[in-house]
XYZ file of C-alpha atoms in Angstrom:
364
model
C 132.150 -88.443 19.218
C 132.023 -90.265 22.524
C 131.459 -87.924 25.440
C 134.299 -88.198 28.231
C 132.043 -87.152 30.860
C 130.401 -90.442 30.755
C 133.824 -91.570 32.237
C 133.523 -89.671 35.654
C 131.800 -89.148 38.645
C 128.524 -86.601 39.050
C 130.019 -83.777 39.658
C 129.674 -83.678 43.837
C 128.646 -80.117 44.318
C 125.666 -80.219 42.583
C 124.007 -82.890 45.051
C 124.904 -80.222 47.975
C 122.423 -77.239 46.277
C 118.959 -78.462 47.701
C 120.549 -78.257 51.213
C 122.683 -74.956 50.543
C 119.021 -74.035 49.933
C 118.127 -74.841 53.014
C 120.892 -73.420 54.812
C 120.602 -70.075 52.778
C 116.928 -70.036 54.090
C 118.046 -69.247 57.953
C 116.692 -65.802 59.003
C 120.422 -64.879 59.566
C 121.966 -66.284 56.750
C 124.086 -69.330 55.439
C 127.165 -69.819 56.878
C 129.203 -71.444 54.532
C 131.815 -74.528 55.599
C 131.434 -76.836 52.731
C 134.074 -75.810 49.810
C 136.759 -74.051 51.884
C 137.344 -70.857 49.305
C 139.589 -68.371 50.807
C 137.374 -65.595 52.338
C 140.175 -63.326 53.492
C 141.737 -60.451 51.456
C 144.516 -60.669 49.413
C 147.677 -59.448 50.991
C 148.463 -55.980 49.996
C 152.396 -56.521 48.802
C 150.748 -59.709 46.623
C 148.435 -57.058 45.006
C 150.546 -54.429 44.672
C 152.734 -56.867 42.872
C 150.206 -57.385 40.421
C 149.254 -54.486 39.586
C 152.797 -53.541 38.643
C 153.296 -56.126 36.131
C 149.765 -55.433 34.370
C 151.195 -54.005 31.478
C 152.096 -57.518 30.212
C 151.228 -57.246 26.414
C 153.202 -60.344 25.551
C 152.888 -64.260 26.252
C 154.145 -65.434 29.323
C 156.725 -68.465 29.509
C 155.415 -71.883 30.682
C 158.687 -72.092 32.630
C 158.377 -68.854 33.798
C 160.503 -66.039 34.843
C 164.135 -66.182 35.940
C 163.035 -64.664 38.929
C 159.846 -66.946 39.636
C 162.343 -69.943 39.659
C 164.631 -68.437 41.788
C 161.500 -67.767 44.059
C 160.462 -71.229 44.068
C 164.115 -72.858 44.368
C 164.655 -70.229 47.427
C 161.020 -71.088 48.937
C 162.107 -74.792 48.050
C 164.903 -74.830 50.033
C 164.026 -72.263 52.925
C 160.645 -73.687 53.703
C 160.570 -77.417 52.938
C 164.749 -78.565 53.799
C 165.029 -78.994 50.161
C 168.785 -79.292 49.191
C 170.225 -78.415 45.780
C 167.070 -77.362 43.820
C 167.950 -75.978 40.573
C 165.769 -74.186 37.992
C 165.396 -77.990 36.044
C 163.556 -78.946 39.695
C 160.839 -76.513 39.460
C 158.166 -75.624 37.273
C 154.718 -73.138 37.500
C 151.590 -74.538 36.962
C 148.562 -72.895 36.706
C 146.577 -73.708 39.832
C 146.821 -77.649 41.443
C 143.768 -78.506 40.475
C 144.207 -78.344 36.844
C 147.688 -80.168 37.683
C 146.151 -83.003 39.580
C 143.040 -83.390 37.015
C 145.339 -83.390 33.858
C 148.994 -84.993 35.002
C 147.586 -88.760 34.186
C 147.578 -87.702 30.640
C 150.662 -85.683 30.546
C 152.152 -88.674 31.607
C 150.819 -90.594 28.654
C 148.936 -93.007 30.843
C 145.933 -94.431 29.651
C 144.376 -98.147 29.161
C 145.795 -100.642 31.025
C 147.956 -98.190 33.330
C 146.722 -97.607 37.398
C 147.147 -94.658 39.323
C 146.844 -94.677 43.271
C 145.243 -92.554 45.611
C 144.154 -92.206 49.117
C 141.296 -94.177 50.348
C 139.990 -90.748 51.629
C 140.930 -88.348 49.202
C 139.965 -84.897 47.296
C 138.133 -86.357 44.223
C 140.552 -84.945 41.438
C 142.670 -87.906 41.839
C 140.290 -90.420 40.764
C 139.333 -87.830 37.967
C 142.391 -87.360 36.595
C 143.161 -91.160 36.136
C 139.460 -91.471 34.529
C 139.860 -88.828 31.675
C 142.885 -90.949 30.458
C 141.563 -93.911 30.311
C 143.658 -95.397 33.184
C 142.625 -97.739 36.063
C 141.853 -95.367 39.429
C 142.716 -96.961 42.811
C 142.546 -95.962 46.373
C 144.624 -97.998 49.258
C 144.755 -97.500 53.028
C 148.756 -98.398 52.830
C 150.046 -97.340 49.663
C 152.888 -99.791 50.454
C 150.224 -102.728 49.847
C 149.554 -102.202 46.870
C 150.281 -104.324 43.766
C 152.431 -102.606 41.603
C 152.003 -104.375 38.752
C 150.676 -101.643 36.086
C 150.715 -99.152 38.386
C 152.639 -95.982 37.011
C 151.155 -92.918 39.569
C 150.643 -92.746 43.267
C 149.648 -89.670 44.329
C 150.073 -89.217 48.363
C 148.550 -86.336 50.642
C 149.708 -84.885 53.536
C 148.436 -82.721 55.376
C 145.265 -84.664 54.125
C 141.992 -82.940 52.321
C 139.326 -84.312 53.878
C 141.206 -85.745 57.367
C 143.913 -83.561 58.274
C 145.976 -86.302 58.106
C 149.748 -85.789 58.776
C 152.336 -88.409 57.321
C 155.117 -88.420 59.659
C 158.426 -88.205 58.287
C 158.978 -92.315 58.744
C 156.054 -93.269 57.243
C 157.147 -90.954 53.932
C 160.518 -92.218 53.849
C 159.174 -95.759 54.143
C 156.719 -94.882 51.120
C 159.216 -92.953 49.362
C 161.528 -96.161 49.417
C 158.911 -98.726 48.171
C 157.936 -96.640 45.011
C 161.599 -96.206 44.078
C 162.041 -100.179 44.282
C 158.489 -101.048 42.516
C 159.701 -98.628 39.610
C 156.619 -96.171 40.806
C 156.536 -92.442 39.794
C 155.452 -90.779 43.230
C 153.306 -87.118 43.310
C 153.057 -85.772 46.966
C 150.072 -82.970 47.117
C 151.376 -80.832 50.217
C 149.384 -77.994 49.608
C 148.292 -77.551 53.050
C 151.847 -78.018 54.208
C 152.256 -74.626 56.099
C 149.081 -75.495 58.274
C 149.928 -77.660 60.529
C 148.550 -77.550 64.056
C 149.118 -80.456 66.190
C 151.964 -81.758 64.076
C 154.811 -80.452 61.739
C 154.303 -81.603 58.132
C 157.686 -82.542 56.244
C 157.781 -82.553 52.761
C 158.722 -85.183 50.099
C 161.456 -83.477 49.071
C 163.192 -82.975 53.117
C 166.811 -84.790 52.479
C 165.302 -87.288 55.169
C 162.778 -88.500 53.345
C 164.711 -88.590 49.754
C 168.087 -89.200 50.528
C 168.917 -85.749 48.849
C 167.738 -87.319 45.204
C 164.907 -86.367 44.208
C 164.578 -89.403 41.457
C 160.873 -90.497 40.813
C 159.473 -88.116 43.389
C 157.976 -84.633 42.656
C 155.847 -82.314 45.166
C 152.974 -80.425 44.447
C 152.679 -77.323 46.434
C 149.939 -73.684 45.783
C 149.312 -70.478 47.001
C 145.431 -70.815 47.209
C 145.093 -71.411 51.056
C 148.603 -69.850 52.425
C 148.409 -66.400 50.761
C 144.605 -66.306 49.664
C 145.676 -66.932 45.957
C 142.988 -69.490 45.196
C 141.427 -66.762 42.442
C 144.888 -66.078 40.970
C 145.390 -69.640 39.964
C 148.797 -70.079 41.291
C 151.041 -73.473 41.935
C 154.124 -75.422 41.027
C 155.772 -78.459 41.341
C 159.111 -79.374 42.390
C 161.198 -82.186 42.184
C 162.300 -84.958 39.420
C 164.177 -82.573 36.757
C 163.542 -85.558 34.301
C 160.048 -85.870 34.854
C 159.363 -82.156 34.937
C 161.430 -81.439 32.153
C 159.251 -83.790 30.192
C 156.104 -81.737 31.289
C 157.505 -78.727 30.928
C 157.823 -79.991 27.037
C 153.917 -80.989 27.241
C 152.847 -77.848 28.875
C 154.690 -75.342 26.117
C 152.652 -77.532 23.124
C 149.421 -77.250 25.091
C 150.081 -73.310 26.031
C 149.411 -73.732 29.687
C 150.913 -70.825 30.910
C 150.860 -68.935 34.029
C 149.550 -65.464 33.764
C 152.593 -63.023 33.997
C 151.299 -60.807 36.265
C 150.311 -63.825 38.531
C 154.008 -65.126 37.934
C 155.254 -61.433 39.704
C 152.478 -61.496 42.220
C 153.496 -65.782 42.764
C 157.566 -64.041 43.630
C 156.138 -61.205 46.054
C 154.193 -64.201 48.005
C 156.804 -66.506 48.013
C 159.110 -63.756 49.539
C 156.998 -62.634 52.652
C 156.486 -65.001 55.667
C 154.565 -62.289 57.386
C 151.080 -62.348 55.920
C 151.538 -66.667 55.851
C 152.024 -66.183 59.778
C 148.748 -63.624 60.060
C 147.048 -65.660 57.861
C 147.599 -68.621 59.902
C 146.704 -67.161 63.436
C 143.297 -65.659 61.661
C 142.571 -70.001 60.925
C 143.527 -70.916 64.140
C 141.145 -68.773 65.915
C 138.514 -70.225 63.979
C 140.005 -73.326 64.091
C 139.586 -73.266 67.920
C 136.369 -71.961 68.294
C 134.966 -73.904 65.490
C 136.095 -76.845 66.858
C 134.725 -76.243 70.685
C 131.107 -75.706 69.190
C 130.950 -79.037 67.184
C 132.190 -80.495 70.032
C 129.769 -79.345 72.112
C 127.122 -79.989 69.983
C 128.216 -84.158 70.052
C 130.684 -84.100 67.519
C 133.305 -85.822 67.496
C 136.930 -84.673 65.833
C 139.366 -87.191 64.376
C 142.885 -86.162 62.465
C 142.643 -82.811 61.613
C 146.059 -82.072 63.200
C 146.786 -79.973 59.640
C 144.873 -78.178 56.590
C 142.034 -76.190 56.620
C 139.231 -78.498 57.905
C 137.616 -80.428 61.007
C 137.054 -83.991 59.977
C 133.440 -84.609 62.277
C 131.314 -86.989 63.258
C 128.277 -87.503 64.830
C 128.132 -91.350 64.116
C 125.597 -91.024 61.419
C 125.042 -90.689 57.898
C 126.936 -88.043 56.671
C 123.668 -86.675 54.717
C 122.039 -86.552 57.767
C 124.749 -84.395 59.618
C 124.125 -82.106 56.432
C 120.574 -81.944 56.568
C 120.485 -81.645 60.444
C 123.192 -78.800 60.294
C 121.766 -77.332 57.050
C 118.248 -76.424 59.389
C 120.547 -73.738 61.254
C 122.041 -72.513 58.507
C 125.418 -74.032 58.302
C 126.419 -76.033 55.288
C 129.245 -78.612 55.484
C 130.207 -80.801 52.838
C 129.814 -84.923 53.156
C 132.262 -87.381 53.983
C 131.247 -89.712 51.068
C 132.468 -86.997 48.322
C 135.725 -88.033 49.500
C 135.478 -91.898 49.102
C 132.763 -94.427 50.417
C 134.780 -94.551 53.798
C 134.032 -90.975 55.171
C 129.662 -91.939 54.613
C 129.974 -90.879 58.873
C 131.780 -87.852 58.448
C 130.995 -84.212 57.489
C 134.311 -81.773 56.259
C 133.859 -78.559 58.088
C 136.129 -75.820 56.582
C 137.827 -73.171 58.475
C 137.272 -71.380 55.820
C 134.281 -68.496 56.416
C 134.912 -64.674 58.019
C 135.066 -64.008 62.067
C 131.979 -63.239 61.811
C 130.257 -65.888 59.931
C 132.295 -68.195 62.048
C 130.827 -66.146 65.079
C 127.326 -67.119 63.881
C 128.010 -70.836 63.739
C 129.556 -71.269 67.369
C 126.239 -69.620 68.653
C 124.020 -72.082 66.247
C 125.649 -74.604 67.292
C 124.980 -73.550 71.136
């Protein structure tokens, strides 16, 4: 039996512990920017959702409920300028990550295949490709690329670890060369409703598509808009070909959404309210977080979107973390997002008022 492990990475985490040590150490504590968890509660309506559809004895559908899909065609349409999105356009999945890690293989790629990723880029990407079997590759310009043999590009905007926002040109522009090259595209817009110095357009807006949503499918979750990350809670929409042929997959493999999670996923996707609070509660921290690096010699590129400050103090990013680590702030380093970020720390937004509070006056 061959282990599959040997195929990937170290796991990144594990070479942060000796300096979450550190940090942990500081008389008042560690405050924590490195894996950007939500730290806020769950909306009350989400909850109360939940609780009322505990009394689930049976198994839930991969598909999901009538009503989910009419949640996520509505959201679909209301939020992202999606036209025409039927129940064959969506489908649940349970959580992005497992979605991202995983879709290589649904897709029956393997040796010989490539799939295409950012240069800077959450590491899942390159993970997924490696547990198939299939050839990972990161570009700058996805439009660059060879095609030849390659069968996945992922994109990712607003960008984990940058910020990075694709304006709607550049995605029609992209959208366009991996219909010609015969490409199957995958757009990871999780972060989409936190934009701050620009507007981020999905895949899917008619502008980008041309109202067909052939060979093009977005990824979207509930983990960083509605503080869902524990409940597990995503889906795609887009190619009704390609997701019909993972819903297929999914039902053999029993990767099913929880049902209670499925009502709670339809309460979220109904309420704009708690997205809004939720969002003014990360721009306050956004702001002062982002005054105190500054102050403290950092400087802040992208990060016009998402959840983190892309910093730098032009040096090794294991130095920023050590350096920061001594007062008791741990960020995570630029190089677990690709060789180019080895200058650049990811500071997440994600930490309480007061946590956040602590930081600003460390970094003093």
């Amino acid at each position: 039996m061959s282990a599959v492990s040997s195929r990937l990475p170290v796991f990144p985490w594990d070479k942060l512990e000796p300096y979450k040590a550190t940090a942990a150490a500081h008389p008042d504590g560690i405050v924590d920017l490195s894996v950007g968890t939500p730290v806020d509660p769950v909306p009350d309506l989400i909850q109360r959702a939940l609780v009322a559809a505990a009394n689930s004895p049976g198994y839930p559908t991969v598909w999901g409920t009538p009503q989910l899909r009419d949640a996520l065609t509505g959201w679909a349409g209301r939020r992202l300028g999606a036209r025409d999105v039927a129940h064959a356009n969506v489908l649940p999945v349970v959580g992005s990550k497992e979605l991202v890690a995983w879709l290589p293989t649904q897709l029956g790629l393997g040796a010989g295949d490539r799939v295409a990723y950012p240069r800077l880029a959450y590491p899942t990407y390159e993970v997924g490709a490696r547990l198939c079997g299939a050839e990972p590759v990161s570009y700058e310009d996805p439009t660059e690329l060879d095609p030849a043999g390659l069968k996945l590009l992922w994109l990712n905007s607003p960008s984990n670890p940058t910020g990075r926002v694709l304006d709607k040109a550049e995605l029609t522009r992209i959208v366009a060369w991996a219909r010609e090259h015969g490409v199957l595209l995958f757009s990871d817009e999780c972060y989409l409703e936190l934009g701050w110095e620009a507007e981020p357009v999905s895949v899917l807006h008619p502008d980008v598509c041309g109202g067909s949503y052939e060979g093009v499918v977005a990824v979207h979750s509930l983990s960083k808009r509605s503080n869902l990350a524990g409940y597990r809670a995503a889906f795609l929409v887009g190619d009704a070909a390609v997701l019909g042929e993972l819903l297929q997959i999914r039902k053999h493999g029993g990767m099913m959404t929880p049902a209670p999670v499925q009502a709670a996923t339809v309460a979220a996707l109904g309420d704009d309210t708690h997205v809004a609070e939720q969002r003014a509660r990360y721009a306050a921290r956004r702001t002062a977080l982002r005054a105190a690096l500054e102050g403290h010699g950092f400087r802040i590129e992208h990060s016009e979107a998402s959840l983190y400050l892309w910093a730098t103090r032009d040096e090794p990013c294991w130095e920023t973390v050590a350096r920061l680590a001594q007062l008791g702030v741990l960020v995570a380093p630029g190089d677990f997002y690709g060789p180019a970020g080895d200058r650049f720390v990811r500071v997440a937004l994600t930490a309480t008022d007061e946590r956040v509070e602590a930081a600003v006056k460390r970094l003093g």
